[in-house]
CSV table of N, CA, C and O and ligand atoms in Angstrom, one decimal:
chain,number,residue,atom,x,y,z
A,217,MET,N,-6.0,6.4,-15.3
A,217,MET,CA,-5.3,6.6,-14.4
A,217,MET,C,-6.1,6.7,-13.1
A,217,MET,O,-7.5,6.6,-13.2
A,218,ILE,N,-5.2,6.8,-11.6
A,218,ILE,CA,-6.1,6.5,-10.8
A,218,ILE,C,-6.3,8.2,-10.3
A,218,ILE,O,-5.4,8.8,-9.8
A,219,VAL,N,-7.6,8.5,-9.7
A,219,VAL,CA,-7.6,9.7,-9.2
A,219,VAL,C,-8.0,9.9,-7.8
A,219,VAL,O,-8.8,8.9,-7.2
A,220,ILE,N,-7.1,10.4,-7.1
A,220,ILE,CA,-7.4,10.5,-5.4
A,220,ILE,C,-8.6,11.5,-5.1
A,220,ILE,O,-8.5,12.6,-5.5
A,221,THR,N,-9.4,11.2,-4.2
A,221,THR,CA,-10.6,12.3,-3.9
A,221,THR,C,-9.9,12.8,-2.6
A,221,THR,O,-9.5,12.3,-1.5
A,222,PRO,N,-9.5,14.2,-2.6
A,222,PRO,CA,-8.9,15.0,-1.5
A,222,PRO,C,-9.9,14.9,-0.3
A,222,PRO,O,-10.9,14.9,-0.3
A,223,ASN,N,-8.8,14.8,0.8
A,223,ASN,CA,-9.4,14.8,2.2
A,223,ASN,C,-10.4,13.7,2.4
A,223,ASN,O,-11.3,13.9,3.5
A,224,LYS,N,-10.7,12.7,1.7
A,224,LYS,CA,-11.5,11.6,1.9
A,224,LYS,C,-10.7,10.2,2.8
A,224,LYS,O,-11.3,9.5,3.4
A,225,CYS,N,-9.4,10.1,2.4
A,225,CYS,CA,-8.9,9.0,2.7
A,225,CYS,C,-8.7,8.9,4.2
A,225,CYS,O,-8.4,9.9,4.6
A,226,ASP,N,-9.0,7.4,4.7
A,226,ASP,CA,-8.6,7.6,6.2
A,226,ASP,C,-7.2,7.0,6.5
A,226,ASP,O,-7.0,6.2,7.5
A,227,PHE,N,-6.5,6.6,5.4
A,227,PHE,CA,-4.9,6.2,5.5
A,227,PHE,C,-5.0,4.8,6.1
A,227,PHE,O,-4.0,4.4,7.1
A,228,CYS,N,-6.1,3.9,5.8
A,228,CYS,CA,-5.9,2.5,6.4
A,228,CYS,C,-5.0,1.6,5.8
A,228,CYS,O,-4.4,0.8,6.4
A,229,GLY,N,-4.4,1.9,4.5
A,229,GLY,CA,-3.2,1.5,3.8
A,229,GLY,C,-3.5,0.0,3.0
A,229,GLY,O,-2.7,-0.4,2.5
A,230,ALA,N,-5.0,-0.3,2.9
A,230,ALA,CA,-5.5,-1.3,2.1
A,230,ALA,C,-5.0,-1.3,0.8
A,230,ALA,O,-4.6,-2.1,0.3
A,231,CYS,N,-4.8,-0.1,0.3
A,231,CYS,CA,-4.7,0.0,-1.5
A,231,CYS,C,-3.1,-0.2,-1.4
A,231,CYS,O,-2.6,-0.6,-2.4
A,232,VAL,N,-2.3,0.4,-0.3
A,232,VAL,CA,-1.0,0.2,-0.4
A,232,VAL,C,-0.6,-1.2,-0.5
A,232,VAL,O,0.5,-1.9,-1.1
A,233,ALA,N,-1.1,-2.0,0.3
A,233,ALA,CA,-0.9,-3.5,0.6
A,233,ALA,C,-1.3,-4.4,-0.9
A,233,ALA,O,-0.6,-5.2,-1.1
A,234,VAL,N,-2.1,-3.7,-1.7
A,234,VAL,CA,-2.7,-4.6,-2.8
A,234,VAL,C,-2.0,-4.1,-4.1
A,234,VAL,O,-2.0,-4.9,-5.1
A,235,CYS,N,-1.3,-3.0,-4.0
A,235,CYS,CA,-0.5,-2.5,-5.4
A,235,CYS,C,0.6,-3.4,-5.7
A,235,CYS,O,1.6,-3.6,-4.8
A,236,PRO,N,0.4,-3.9,-6.9
A,236,PRO,CA,1.5,-4.8,-7.4
A,236,PRO,C,2.9,-4.1,-7.7
A,236,PRO,O,3.9,-4.9,-7.6
A,237,VAL,N,2.9,-2.9,-7.9
A,237,VAL,CA,3.9,-2.4,-8.4
A,237,VAL,C,4.5,-1.2,-7.3
A,237,VAL,O,5.5,-0.5,-7.6
A,238,ASP,N,3.7,-1.1,-6.1
A,238,ASP,CA,4.2,-0.6,-5.0
A,238,ASP,C,4.2,1.2,-5.2
A,238,ASP,O,5.4,1.6,-5.0
A,239,CYS,N,3.4,1.6,-6.0
A,239,CYS,CA,3.4,2.9,-6.5
A,239,CYS,C,2.6,3.7,-5.7
A,239,CYS,O,2.5,5.1,-5.8
A,240,ILE,N,2.0,3.4,-4.6
A,240,ILE,CA,1.2,4.4,-3.8
A,240,ILE,C,2.1,5.0,-2.5
A,240,ILE,O,2.5,3.9,-1.8
A,241,ASP,N,2.5,6.1,-2.3
A,241,ASP,CA,3.2,6.5,-1.2
A,241,ASP,C,1.8,7.1,-0.2
A,241,ASP,O,1.3,7.8,-0.3
A,242,LEU,N,2.0,6.4,0.8
A,242,LEU,CA,1.3,6.9,2.2
A,242,LEU,C,2.0,7.2,3.2
A,242,LEU,O,3.0,6.1,3.9
A,243,LYS,N,2.1,8.5,3.6
A,243,LYS,CA,2.9,9.1,4.7
A,243,LYS,C,2.1,9.7,5.7
A,243,LYS,O,1.3,10.7,5.3
A,244,GLU,N,1.8,9.4,7.0
A,244,GLU,CA,1.2,10.0,7.8
A,244,GLU,C,-0.4,10.4,7.3
A,244,GLU,O,-1.4,9.6,7.1
A,245,ALA,N,-0.5,11.7,7.1
A,245,ALA,CA,-1.9,12.1,6.5
A,245,ALA,C,-2.0,12.6,5.2
A,245,ALA,O,-2.3,13.8,4.5
A,246,ASP,N,-1.0,12.1,4.0
A,246,ASP,CA,-0.7,12.2,2.8
A,246,ASP,C,-0.7,10.8,2.1
A,246,ASP,O,-0.3,9.9,2.4
A,247,ILE,N,-1.4,10.8,0.9
A,247,ILE,CA,-1.3,9.9,0.0
A,247,ILE,C,-1.0,10.3,-1.4
A,247,ILE,O,-1.9,11.4,-1.8
A,248,SER,N,-0.4,9.5,-2.1
A,248,SER,CA,0.0,10.1,-3.5
A,248,SER,C,0.4,8.7,-4.3
A,248,SER,O,0.9,7.7,-3.7
A,249,ILE,N,0.1,8.9,-5.6
A,249,ILE,CA,0.2,7.8,-6.5
A,249,ILE,C,1.2,8.3,-7.7
A,249,ILE,O,1.0,9.3,-8.2
A,250,ARG,N,2.3,7.3,-7.8
A,250,ARG,CA,3.1,7.9,-8.9
A,250,ARG,C,2.9,7.3,-10.2
A,250,ARG,O,2.8,5.8,-10.3
A,251,HIS,N,2.2,8.3,-10.9
A,251,HIS,CA,1.5,7.7,-12.2
A,251,HIS,C,2.3,7.0,-13.0
A,251,HIS,O,2.0,6.5,-14.2
A,252,ASP,N,3.9,7.3,-13.4
A,252,ASP,CA,4.6,6.8,-14.0
A,252,ASP,C,5.0,5.5,-13.8
A,252,ASP,O,5.6,4.7,-14.7
A,253,VAL,N,4.6,5.1,-12.9
A,253,VAL,CA,4.8,3.6,-12.2
A,253,VAL,C,3.6,2.8,-12.2
A,253,VAL,O,3.4,1.4,-12.7
A,254,CYS,N,2.6,3.4,-12.1
A,254,CYS,CA,1.1,2.7,-12.0
A,254,CYS,C,0.9,1.9,-13.2
A,254,CYS,O,1.2,2.6,-14.4
A,255,ILE,N,0.2,0.8,-13.4
A,255,ILE,CA,-0.1,0.0,-14.2
A,255,ILE,C,-1.6,-0.2,-14.5
A,255,ILE,O,-2.0,-0.7,-15.5
A,256,ASP,N,-2.4,0.9,-13.9
A,256,ASP,CA,-3.7,1.0,-14.1
A,256,ASP,C,-4.4,-0.4,-13.8
A,256,ASP,O,-5.3,-0.7,-14.6
A,257,CYS,N,-4.0,-1.3,-12.8
A,257,CYS,CA,-4.9,-2.6,-12.7
A,257,CYS,C,-5.9,-2.3,-12.0
A,257,CYS,O,-7.1,-3.1,-11.8
A,258,ASP,N,-6.1,-1.4,-11.5
A,258,ASP,CA,-7.3,-0.8,-10.6
A,258,ASP,C,-7.7,-1.7,-9.3
A,258,ASP,O,-8.6,-1.5,-8.7
A,259,LEU,N,-6.5,-2.3,-8.8
A,259,LEU,CA,-7.0,-3.2,-7.4
A,259,LEU,C,-6.9,-2.1,-6.5
A,259,LEU,O,-7.8,-2.5,-5.7
A,260,CYS,N,-6.2,-1.0,-6.5
A,260,CYS,CA,-6.5,-0.2,-5.5
A,260,CYS,C,-7.8,0.1,-5.1
A,260,CYS,O,-8.3,0.6,-4.1
A,261,ALA,N,-8.4,0.7,-6.4
A,261,ALA,CA,-9.7,1.4,-6.6
A,261,ALA,C,-10.6,0.2,-5.8
A,261,ALA,O,-11.7,0.4,-5.1
A,262,ASN,N,-10.7,-0.9,-6.5
A,262,ASN,CA,-11.5,-2.0,-5.9
A,262,ASN,C,-11.4,-2.4,-4.5
A,262,ASN,O,-12.4,-2.6,-3.6
A,263,ILE,N,-10.1,-2.1,-3.9
A,263,ILE,CA,-10.0,-2.7,-2.5
A,263,ILE,C,-10.4,-1.4,-1.4
A,263,ILE,O,-10.7,-1.7,-0.3
A,264,CYS,N,-10.5,-0.3,-1.9
A,264,CYS,CA,-10.6,0.8,-1.1
A,264,CYS,C,-12.0,0.9,-0.6
A,264,CYS,O,-13.0,0.8,-1.2
A,265,PRO,N,-12.1,0.6,0.7
A,265,PRO,CA,-13.5,0.6,1.3
A,265,PRO,C,-14.1,1.9,1.4
A,265,PRO,O,-15.6,1.8,1.8
A,266,ILE,N,-13.8,2.9,1.2
A,266,ILE,CA,-14.7,4.2,1.3
A,266,ILE,C,-14.7,5.0,-0.1
A,266,ILE,O,-14.9,6.2,-0.2
A,267,GLU,N,-14.0,4.2,-1.3
A,267,GLU,CA,-14.1,4.7,-2.6
A,267,GLU,C,-13.4,6.1,-2.6
A,267,GLU,O,-13.8,7.2,-3.3
A,268,VAL,N,-12.1,6.1,-2.3
A,268,VAL,CA,-11.4,7.3,-2.5
A,268,VAL,C,-10.7,7.5,-3.8
A,268,VAL,O,-10.5,8.5,-4.3
A,269,LEU,N,-10.3,6.0,-4.3
A,269,LEU,CA,-9.6,5.9,-5.6
A,269,LEU,C,-10.5,5.8,-6.6
A,269,LEU,O,-11.5,4.9,-6.3
A,270,GLU,N,-10.4,6.5,-7.6
A,270,GLU,CA,-11.5,6.2,-8.9
A,270,GLU,C,-10.5,6.3,-10.1
A,270,GLU,O,-10.0,7.0,-10.5
A,271,PRO,N,-11.0,5.1,-10.8
A,271,PRO,CA,-10.0,4.9,-11.9
A,271,PRO,C,-10.5,5.9,-13.1
A,271,PRO,O,-11.9,6.2,-13.4
A,272,ILE,N,-10.1,6.6,-13.8
A,272,ILE,CA,-10.3,7.6,-15.1
A,272,ILE,C,-9.8,6.9,-16.3
A,272,ILE,O,-8.5,6.9,-16.4
A,273,TYR,N,-10.8,6.7,-17.4
A,273,TYR,CA,-10.1,6.2,-18.5
A,273,TYR,C,-10.1,7.4,-19.6
A,273,TYR,O,-11.1,8.0,-19.6
A,274,ASP,N,-9.1,7.3,-20.2
A,274,ASP,CA,-8.9,8.3,-21.5
A,274,ASP,C,-10.0,7.6,-22.7
A,274,ASP,O,-9.8,6.7,-23.0
A,275,GLU,N,-10.5,8.8,-23.0
A,275,GLU,CA,-11.3,8.7,-24.1
A,275,GLU,C,-10.6,9.1,-25.4
A,275,GLU,O,-10.7,10.1,-25.7
A,276,LYS,N,-10.0,7.9,-26.1
A,276,LYS,CA,-9.4,8.3,-27.3
A,276,LYS,C,-10.1,7.6,-28.5
A,276,LYS,O,-10.5,6.7,-28.4
B,351,SF4,S1,-4.1,1.0,-10.3
B,351,SF4,FE1,-2.8,-0.7,-9.6
B,351,SF4,S2,-0.8,-0.3,-10.1
B,351,SF4,FE2,-2.0,1.6,-9.9
B,351,SF4,S3,-1.8,2.5,-8.0
B,351,SF4,FE3,-3.4,1.2,-8.1
B,351,SF4,S4,-2.9,-0.8,-7.3
B,351,SF4,FE4,-1.2,0.1,-8.2
B,352,SF4,S1,-7.6,1.9,0.8
B,352,SF4,FE1,-8.6,4.1,0.4
B,352,SF4,S2,-9.0,4.9,2.4
B,352,SF4,FE2,-7.4,3.1,2.6
B,352,SF4,S3,-5.4,4.3,2.3
B,352,SF4,FE3,-6.1,3.5,0.3
B,352,SF4,S4,-7.3,5.4,-0.5
B,352,SF4,FE4,-7.0,5.8,1.9
């Protein structure tokens, strides 16, 4: 899943534009991800210019 680093995002919207399932909610000064919808493609983490979003992989 994708973890959001609190207070780092500058709300540029790049991740929202790239998400194929539209599960990133960006409102004024708040960003959240609906993890039940996210497909873990990591596109958002790759496009974020300031590394706010970090993919975390379950070790099983
Ligand atoms: S990992 Fe993919 S599906 Fe999940 S929030 Fe990022 S862009 Fe959207
Ligand atoms: S791409 Fe990064 S800085 Fe831009 S809105 Fe998304 S998380 Fe925030």
